[in-house]
Coordinates of C-alpha atoms and ligand atoms in Angstrom, one line a residue:
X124 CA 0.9 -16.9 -31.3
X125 CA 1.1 -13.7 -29.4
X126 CA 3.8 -14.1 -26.9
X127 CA 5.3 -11.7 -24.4
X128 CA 8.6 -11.1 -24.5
X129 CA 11.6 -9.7 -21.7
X130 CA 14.7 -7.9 -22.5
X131 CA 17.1 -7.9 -19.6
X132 CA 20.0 -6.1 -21.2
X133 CA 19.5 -3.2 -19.0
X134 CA 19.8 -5.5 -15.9
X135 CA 23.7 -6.4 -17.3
X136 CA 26.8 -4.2 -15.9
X137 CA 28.1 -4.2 -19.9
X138 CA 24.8 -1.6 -19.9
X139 CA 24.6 -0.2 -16.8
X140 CA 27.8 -0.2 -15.4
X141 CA 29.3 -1.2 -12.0
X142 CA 25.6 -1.7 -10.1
X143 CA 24.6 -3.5 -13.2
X144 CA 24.8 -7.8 -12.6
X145 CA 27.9 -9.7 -14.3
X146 CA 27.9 -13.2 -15.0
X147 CA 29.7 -13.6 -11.4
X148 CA 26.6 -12.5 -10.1
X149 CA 24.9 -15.6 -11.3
X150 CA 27.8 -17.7 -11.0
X151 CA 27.3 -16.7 -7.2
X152 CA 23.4 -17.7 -7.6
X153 CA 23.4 -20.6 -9.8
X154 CA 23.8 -23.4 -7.7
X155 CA 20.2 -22.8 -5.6
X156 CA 18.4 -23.1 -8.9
X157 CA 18.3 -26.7 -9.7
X158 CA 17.0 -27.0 -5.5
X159 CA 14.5 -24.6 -6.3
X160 CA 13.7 -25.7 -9.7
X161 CA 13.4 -28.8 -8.2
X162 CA 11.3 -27.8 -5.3
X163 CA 8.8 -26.3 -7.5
X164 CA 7.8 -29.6 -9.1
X165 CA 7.7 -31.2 -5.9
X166 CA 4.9 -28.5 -4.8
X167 CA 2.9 -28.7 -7.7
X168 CA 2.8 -32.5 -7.2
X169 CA 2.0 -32.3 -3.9
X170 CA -0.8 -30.0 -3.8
X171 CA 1.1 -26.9 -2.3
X172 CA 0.4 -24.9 -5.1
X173 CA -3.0 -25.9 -6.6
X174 CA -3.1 -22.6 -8.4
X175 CA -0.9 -23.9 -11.4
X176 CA -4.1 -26.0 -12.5
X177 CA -6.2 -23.2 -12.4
X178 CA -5.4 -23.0 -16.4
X179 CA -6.2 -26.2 -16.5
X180 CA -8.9 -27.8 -14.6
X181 CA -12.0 -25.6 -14.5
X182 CA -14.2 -26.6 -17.6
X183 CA -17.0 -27.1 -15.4
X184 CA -16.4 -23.7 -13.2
X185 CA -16.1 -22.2 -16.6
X186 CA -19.4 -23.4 -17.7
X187 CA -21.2 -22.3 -14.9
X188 CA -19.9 -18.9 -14.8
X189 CA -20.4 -18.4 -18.6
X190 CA -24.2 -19.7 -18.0
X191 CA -24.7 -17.5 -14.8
X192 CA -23.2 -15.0 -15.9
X193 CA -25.1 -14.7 -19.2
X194 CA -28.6 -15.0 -17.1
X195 CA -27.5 -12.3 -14.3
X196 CA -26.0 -10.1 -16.9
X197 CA -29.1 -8.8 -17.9
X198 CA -31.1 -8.7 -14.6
X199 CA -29.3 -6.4 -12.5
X200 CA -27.8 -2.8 -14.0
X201 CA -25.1 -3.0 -11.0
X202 CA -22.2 -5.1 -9.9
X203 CA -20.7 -4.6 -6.7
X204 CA -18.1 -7.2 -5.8
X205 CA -17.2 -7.0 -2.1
X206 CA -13.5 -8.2 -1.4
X207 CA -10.1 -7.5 0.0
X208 CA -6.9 -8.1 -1.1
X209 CA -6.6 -10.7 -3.3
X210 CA -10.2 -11.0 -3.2
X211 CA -10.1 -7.4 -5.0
X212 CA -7.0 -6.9 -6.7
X213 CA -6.6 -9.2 -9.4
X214 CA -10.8 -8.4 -10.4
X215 CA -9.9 -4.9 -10.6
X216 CA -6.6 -5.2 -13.0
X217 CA -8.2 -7.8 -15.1
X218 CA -11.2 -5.3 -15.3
X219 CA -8.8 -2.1 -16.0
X220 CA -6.8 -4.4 -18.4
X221 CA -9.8 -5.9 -20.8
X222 CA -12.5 -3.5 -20.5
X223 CA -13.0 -0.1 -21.9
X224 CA -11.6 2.8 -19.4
X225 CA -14.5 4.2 -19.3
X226 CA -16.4 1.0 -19.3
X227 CA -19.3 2.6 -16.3
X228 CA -20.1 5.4 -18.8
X229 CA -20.5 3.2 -22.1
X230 CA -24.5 2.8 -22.8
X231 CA -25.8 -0.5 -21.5
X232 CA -26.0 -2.4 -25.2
X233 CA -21.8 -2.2 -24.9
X234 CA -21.3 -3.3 -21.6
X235 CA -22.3 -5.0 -18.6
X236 CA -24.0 -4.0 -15.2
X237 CA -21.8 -1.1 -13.9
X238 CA -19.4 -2.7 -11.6
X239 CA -17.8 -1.1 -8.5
X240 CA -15.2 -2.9 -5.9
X241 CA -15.6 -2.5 -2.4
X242 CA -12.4 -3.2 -0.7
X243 CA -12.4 -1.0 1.9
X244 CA -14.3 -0.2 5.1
X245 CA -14.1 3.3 4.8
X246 CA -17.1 4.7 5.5
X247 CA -17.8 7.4 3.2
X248 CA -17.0 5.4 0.4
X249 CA -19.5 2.6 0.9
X250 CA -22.1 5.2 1.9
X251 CA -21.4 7.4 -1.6
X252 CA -21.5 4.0 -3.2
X253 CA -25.4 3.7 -2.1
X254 CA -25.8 7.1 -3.2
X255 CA -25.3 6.2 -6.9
X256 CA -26.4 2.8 -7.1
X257 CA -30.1 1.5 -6.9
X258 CA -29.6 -1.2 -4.3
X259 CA -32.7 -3.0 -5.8
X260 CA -30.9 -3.5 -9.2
X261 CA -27.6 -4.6 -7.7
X262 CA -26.0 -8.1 -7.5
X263 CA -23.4 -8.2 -5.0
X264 CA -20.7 -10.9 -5.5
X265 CA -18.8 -11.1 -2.0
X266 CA -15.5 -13.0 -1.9
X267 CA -13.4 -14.2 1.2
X268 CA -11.7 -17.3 0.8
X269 CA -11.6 -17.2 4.9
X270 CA -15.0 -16.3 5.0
X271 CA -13.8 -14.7 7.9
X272 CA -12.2 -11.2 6.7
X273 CA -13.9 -8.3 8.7
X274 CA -13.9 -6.4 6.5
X275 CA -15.6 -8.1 3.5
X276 CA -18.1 -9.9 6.5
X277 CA -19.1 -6.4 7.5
X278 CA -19.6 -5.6 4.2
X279 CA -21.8 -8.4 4.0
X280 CA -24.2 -7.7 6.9
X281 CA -24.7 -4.4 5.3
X282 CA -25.3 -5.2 2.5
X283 CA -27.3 -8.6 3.4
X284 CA -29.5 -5.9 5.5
X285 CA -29.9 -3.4 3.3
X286 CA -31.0 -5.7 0.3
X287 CA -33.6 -7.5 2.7
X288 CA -35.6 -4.3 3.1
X289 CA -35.5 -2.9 -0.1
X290 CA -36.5 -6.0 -2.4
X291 CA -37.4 -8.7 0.5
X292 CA -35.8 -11.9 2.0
X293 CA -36.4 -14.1 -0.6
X294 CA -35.2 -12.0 -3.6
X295 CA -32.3 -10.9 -1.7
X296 CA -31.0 -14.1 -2.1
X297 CA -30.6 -14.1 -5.3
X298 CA -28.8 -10.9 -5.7
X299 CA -25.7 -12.1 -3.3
X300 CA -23.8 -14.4 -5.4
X301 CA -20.5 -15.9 -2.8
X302 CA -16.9 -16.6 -3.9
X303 CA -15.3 -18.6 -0.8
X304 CA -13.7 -22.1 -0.1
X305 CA -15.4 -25.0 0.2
X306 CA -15.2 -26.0 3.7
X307 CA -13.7 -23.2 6.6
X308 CA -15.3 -20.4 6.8
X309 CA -18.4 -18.4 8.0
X310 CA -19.3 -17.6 4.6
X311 CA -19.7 -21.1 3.3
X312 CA -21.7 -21.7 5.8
X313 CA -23.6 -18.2 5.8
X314 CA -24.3 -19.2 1.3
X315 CA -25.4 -22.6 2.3
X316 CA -28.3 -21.2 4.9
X317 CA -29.2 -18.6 2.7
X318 CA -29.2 -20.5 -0.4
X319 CA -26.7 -17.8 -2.3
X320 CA -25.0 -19.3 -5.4
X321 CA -21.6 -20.0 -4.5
X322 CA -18.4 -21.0 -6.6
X323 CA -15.9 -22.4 -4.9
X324 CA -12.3 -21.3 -4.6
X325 CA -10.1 -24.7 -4.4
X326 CA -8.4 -25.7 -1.3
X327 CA -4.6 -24.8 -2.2
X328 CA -5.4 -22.0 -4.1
X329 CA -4.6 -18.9 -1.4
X330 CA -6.4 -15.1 -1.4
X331 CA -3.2 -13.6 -3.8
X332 CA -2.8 -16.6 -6.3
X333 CA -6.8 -16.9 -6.8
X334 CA -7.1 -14.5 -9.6
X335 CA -7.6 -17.7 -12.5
X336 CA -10.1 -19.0 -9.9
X337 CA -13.7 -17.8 -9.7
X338 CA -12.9 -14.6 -7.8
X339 CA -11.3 -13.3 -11.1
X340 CA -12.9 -15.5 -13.9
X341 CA -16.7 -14.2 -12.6
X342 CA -16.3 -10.6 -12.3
X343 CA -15.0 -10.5 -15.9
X344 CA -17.4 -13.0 -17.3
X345 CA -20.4 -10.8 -16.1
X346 CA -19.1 -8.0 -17.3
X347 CA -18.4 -9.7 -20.6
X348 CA -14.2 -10.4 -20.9
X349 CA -13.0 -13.5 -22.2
X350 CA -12.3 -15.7 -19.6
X351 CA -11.4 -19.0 -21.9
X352 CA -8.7 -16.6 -23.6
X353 CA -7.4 -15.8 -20.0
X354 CA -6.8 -19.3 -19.1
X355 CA -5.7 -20.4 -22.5
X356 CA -2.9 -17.5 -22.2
X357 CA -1.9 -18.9 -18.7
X358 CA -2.2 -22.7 -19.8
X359 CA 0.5 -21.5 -22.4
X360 CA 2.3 -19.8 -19.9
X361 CA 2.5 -22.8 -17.8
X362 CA 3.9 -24.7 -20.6
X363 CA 6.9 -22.4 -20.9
X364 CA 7.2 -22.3 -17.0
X365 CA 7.8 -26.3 -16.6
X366 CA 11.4 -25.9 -18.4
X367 CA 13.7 -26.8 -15.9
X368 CA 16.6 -24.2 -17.2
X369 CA 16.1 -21.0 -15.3
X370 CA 17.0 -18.8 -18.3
X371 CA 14.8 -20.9 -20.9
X372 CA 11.8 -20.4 -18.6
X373 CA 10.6 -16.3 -18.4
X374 CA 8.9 -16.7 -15.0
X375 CA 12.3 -18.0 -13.4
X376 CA 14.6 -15.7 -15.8
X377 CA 12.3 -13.1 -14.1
X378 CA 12.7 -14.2 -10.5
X379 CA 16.4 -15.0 -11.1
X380 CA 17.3 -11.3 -12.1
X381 CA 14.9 -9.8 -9.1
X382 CA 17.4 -12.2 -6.9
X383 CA 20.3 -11.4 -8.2
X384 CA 19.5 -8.0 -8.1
X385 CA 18.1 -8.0 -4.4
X386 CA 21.5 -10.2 -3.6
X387 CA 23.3 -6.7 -5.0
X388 CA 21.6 -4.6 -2.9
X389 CA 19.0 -3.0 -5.0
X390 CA 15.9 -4.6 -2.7
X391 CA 13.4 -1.9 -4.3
X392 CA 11.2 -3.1 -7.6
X393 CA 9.5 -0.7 -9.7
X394 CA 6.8 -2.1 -11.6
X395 CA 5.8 0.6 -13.9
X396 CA 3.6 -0.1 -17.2
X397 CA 3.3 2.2 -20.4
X398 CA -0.3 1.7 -20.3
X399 CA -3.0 2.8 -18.7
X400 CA -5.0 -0.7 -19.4
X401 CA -1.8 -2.3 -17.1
X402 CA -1.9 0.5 -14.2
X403 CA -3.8 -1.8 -11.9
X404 CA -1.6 -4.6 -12.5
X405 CA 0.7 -3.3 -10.9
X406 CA -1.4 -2.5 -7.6
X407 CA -2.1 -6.4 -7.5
X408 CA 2.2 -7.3 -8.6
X409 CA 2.5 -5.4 -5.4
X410 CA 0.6 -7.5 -3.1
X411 CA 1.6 -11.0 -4.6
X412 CA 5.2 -9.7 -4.5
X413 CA 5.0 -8.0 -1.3
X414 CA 2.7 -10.9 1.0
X415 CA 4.9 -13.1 -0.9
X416 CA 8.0 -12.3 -0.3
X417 CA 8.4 -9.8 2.8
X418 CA 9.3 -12.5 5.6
X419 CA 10.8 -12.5 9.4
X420 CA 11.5 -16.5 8.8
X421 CA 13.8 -18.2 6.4
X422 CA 12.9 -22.2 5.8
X423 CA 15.1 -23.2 8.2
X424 CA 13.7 -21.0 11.1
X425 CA 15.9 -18.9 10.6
X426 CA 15.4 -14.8 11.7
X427 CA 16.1 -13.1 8.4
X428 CA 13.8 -10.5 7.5
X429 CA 14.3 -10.2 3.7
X430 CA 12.1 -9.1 1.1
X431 CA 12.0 -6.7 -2.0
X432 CA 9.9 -3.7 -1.6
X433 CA 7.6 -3.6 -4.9
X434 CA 6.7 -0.1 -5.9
X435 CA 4.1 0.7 -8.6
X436 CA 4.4 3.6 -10.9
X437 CA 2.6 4.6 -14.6
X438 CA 4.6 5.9 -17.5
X439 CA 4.3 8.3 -18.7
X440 CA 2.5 10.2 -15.6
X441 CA 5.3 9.0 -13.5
X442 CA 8.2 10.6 -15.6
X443 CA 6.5 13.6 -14.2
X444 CA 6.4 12.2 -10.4
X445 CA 8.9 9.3 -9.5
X446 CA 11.7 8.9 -12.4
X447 CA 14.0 11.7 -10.7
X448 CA 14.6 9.5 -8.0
X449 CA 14.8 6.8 -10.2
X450 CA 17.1 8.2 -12.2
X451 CA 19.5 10.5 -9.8
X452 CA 18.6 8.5 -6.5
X453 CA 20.5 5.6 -4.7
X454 CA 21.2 2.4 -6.5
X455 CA 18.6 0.5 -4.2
X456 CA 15.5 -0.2 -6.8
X457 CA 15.6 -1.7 -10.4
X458 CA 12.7 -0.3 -13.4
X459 CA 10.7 -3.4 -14.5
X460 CA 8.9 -1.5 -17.4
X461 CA 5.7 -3.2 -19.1
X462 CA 5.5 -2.2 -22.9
X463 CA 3.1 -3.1 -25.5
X464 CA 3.8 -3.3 -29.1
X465 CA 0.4 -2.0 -30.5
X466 CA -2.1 0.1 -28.8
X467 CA -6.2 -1.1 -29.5
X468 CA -6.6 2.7 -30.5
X469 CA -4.3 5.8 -31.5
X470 CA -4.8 9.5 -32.0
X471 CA -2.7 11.3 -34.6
X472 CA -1.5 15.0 -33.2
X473 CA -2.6 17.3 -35.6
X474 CA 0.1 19.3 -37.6
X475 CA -0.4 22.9 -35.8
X476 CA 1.8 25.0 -34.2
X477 CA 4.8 25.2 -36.7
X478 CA 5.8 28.1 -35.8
X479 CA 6.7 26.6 -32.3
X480 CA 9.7 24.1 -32.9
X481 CA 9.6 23.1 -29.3
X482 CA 6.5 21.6 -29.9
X483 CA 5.7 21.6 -33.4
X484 CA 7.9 18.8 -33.6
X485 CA 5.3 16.8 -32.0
X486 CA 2.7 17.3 -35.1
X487 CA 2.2 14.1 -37.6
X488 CA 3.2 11.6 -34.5
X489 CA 0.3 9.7 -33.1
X490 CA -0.1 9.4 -29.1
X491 CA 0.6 5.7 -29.0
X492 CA 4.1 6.2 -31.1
X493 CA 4.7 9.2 -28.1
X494 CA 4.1 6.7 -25.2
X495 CA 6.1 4.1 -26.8
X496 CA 9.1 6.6 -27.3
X497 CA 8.7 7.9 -24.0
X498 CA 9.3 4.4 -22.6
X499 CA 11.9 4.0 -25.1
X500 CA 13.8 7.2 -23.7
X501 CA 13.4 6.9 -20.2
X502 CA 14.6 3.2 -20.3
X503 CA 17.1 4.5 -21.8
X504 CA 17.8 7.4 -19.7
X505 CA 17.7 4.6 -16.2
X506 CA 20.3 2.6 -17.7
X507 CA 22.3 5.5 -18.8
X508 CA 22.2 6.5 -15.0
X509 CA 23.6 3.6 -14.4
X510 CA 20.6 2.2 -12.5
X511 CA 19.3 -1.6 -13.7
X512 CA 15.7 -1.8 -15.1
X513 CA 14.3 -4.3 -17.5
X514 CA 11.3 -4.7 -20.2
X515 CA 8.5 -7.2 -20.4
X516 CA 6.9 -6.5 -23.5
X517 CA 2.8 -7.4 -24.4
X518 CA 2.2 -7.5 -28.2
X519 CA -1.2 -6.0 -27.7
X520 CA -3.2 -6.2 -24.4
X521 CA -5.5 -9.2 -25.0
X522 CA -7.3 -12.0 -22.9
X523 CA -4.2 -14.1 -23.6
X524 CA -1.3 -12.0 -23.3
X525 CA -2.7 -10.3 -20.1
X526 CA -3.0 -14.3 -18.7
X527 CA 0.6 -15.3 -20.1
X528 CA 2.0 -11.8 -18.1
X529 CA -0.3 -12.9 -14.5
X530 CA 0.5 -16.4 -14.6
X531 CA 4.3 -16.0 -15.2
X532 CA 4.2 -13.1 -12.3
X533 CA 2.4 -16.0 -10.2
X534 CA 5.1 -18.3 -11.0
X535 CA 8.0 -16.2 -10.5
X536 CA 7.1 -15.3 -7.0
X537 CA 7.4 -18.9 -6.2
X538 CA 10.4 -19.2 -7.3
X539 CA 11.7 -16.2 -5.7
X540 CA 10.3 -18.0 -2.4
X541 CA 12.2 -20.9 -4.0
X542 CA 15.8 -18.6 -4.0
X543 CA 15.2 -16.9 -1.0
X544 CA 14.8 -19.8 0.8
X545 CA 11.2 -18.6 2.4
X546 CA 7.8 -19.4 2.3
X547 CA 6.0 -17.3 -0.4
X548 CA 2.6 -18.7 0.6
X549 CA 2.0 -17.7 3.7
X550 CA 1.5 -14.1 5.5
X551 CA 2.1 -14.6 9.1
X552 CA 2.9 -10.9 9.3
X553 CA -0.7 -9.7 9.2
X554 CA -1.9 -12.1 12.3
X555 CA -1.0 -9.4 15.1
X556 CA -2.8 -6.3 13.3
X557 CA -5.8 -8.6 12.6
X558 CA -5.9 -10.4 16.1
X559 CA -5.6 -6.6 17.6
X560 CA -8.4 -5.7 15.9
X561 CA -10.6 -8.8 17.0
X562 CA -9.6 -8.2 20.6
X563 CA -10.6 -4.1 20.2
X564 CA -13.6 -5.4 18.4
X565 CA -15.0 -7.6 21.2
X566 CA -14.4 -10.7 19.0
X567 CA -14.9 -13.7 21.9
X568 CA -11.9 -15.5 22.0
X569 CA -9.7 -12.8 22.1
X570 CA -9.6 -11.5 25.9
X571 CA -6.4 -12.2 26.3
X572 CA -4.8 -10.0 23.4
X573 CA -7.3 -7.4 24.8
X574 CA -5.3 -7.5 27.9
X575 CA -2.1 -7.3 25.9
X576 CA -3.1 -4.0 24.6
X577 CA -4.6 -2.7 27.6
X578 CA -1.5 -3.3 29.4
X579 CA 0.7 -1.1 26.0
X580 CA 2.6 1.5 27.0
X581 CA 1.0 4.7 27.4
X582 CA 1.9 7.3 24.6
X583 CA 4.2 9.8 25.9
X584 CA 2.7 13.8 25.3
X585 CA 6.3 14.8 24.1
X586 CA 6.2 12.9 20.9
X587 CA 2.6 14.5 20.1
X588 CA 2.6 17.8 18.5
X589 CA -0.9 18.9 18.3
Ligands
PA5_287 O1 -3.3 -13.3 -0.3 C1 -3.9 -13.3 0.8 O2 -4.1 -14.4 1.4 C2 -4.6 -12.1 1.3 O3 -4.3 -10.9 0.7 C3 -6.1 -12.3 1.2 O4 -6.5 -12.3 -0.2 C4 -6.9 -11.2 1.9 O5 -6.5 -11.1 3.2 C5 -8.4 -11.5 1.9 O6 -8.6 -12.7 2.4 P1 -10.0 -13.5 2.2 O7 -10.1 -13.8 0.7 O8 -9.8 -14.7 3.0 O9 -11.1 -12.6 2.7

């Protein structure tokens, strides 16, 4: 069984030195995990975290992805999923994990339609996007568990518009496919008018934890990843995550240190993978962490504003970007490096250059053994300046390894909730900016915050340089 693996020695003071955590440090810790310990079963038996079953309870979702899937597959040559957030991330790193880099440019026997993400409103980009894709050949797969996101909605009425007069009403149908809870929304009931094929996100499974649900498992089954391996990694995941004892149980080992490291002071959390196939994991670690976690509320109504700031970075290209602060900079942020012990493919640098010793040196080593040792050194180099960091490490990057590393990052954040005494799944923060937006939209409903805004300060011409 391929099984990942984390090393927290670096994390430890006997490493790192006086920022480093002692066992005091957990002493001072230990007595909220058995609460939260506790208060994680309660949640997954009450149905406030449906997306633990995810690994468990989809046989039938699975079966009708596989068969639509396989008959879409070969109709369309494009795949444009329209989504935001966690109706975007998690698609995009399991794509950038278990495809080919290059997966777009392969010939079409090796790969699927070509599949683009939307998540964005920016102009250009959308326009560009029509530039290089035939819209008659495209299935777009639009996913809003709201079904009320403007930005993905808009999306839709372009693209609902667009499809209608280049293939017709009728066959336009066909070639949306929606992602979207079963009940609220527009878009359920937009799919249901229409007659789209739908798949249904479940109730308690929110926008950030929904990656194991349809909005991940149908991307990567039409663009042919192995979704059973995916669950089967996170099912065995979940196993390991039901052990009580924080340190027998990796996603709670993992959320305990980022505590006990955020109690210390160091509230900054560098998730930075050794692998290009694990870059855009990181991009979706930073929303679960930072939605998650960043609150003004504690349980207890308390005014608190806590929460870890994730940062992403890449090793090696970041050696050459970020690790001098890392290294020299305060002791605010922790390294969480992502390793893997063997690489799909290597390339062997040829023997040349002798001459040169201050690169010669480099002749007879292979790329993968360079990347590895380059991890090796700078995790080395972090904890020598005294600065915490710690490594998860992936024996290769596979179906089930990549689902074992998301499910215990899913599971860890609620147990950091758990520790910090918040609620990791909500995100009343993002209300104002969106109501704004409604108001300055014309949204009905919304003449009052329109008023608000009206009625903001003006800006003052001495803080404008222009
Ligand atoms: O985690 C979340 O809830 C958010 O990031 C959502 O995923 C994001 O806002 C998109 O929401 P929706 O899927 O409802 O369109």
């Amino acid at each position: 069984m391929m099984k990942l693996r984390l090393d927290y020695n670096n994390m430890m003071e006997e490493f790192v030195g006086e920022y480093g955590l002692s066992k005091k440090d957990f002493e001072k810790i230990a007595p909220k995990f058995a609460p939260a310990a506790a208060a994680m079963k309660e949640k997954r038996a009450n149905g406030a975290m449906d997306w633990r079953d995810l690994p468990h309870n989809q046989n039938e979702v699975v079966k009708d992805i596989l068969d639509y899937a396989a008959k879409i597959r070969d109709e369309v040559e494009y795949f444009v999923l329209l989504g935001i957030g966690g109706s975007a991330l998690g698609p995009m790193a399991v794509h950038q994990a278990l495809q080919h880099p290059f997966y777009n440019d392969l010939p079409r026997g090796k790969r699927g339609p070509k599949f683009y993400i939307a998540d964005n409103v920016d102009p250009e980009r959308l326009t560009y996007l029509f530039q290089v894709v035939d819209i008659s050949k495209c299935l777009f797969n639009v996913v809003s568990k709201s079904g009320a996101t403007s930005e993905t909605m808009s999306q839709l009425m372009i693209v609902k518009k667009m499809l209608e007069s280049a293939i017709g009403k009728e066959k336009a149908k066909e070639r949306i496919v929606a992602t979207t809870d079963a009940k609220v929304g527009n878009l359920i009931k937009i799919a249901a008018d229409e007659g789209y094929k739908t798949f249904i996100i479940p109730t308690g499974v929110g926008g950030r934890f929904s990656l194991l649900s349809p909005v991940g498992l149908l991307p990567a089954a039409i663009c042919g990843i192995d979704i059973k391996g995916l669950l089967e990694g996170a099912a065995f995941m979940d196993e390991l995550c039901n052990e009580d004892e924080v340190f027998e149980n990796p996603a709670y080992a993992y959320a305990a240190l980022n505590y006990a490291a955020l109690c210390k002071g160091a509230n900054i959390c560098v998730m930075m993978p050794y692998a290009d196939k694990l870059k855009y994991i990181s991009d979706w670690y930073v929303q679960l962490w930072a939605e998650s976690l960043g609150k003004k509320y504690d349980n207890d109504g308390n005014v608190v504003n806590v929460g870890p700031t994730p940062i992403k970075a890449l090793g090696a290209t970041d050696q050459h970007a970020q690790v001098q602060l890392f290294a020299e900079g305060p002791f605010d942020k922790f390294v969480v490096f992502v390793g893997v012990d063997k690489f799909h493919e290597d390339i062997e640098i040829p023997k040349i250059f002798g001459d040169m010793p201050n690169i010669g040196f480099l002749g007879g080593h292979t790329h993968g053994a360079l990347l590895k040792t380059e991890q090796m050194a700078t995790e080395f180099a972090i904890m020598k300046s005294g600065k915490m960091n710690m490594t998860i490490t992936l024996p290769e990057v596979n179906a089930h390894t990549l689902g074992q590393l998301l499910y215990m990052f899913e599971v860890a954040t609620g147990f950091m909730g758990e520790l910090m005494n918040i609620n990791a799944f909500d995100q009343p923060g993002v209300e104002e900016g969106k109501n704004a937006t409604y108001a300055m939209m014309g949204h009905p409903g919304y003449e009052e915050k329109k008023k608000e805004l009206d009625g903001a300060p003006d800006k003052k011409k001495e803080y404008m340089i222009d």
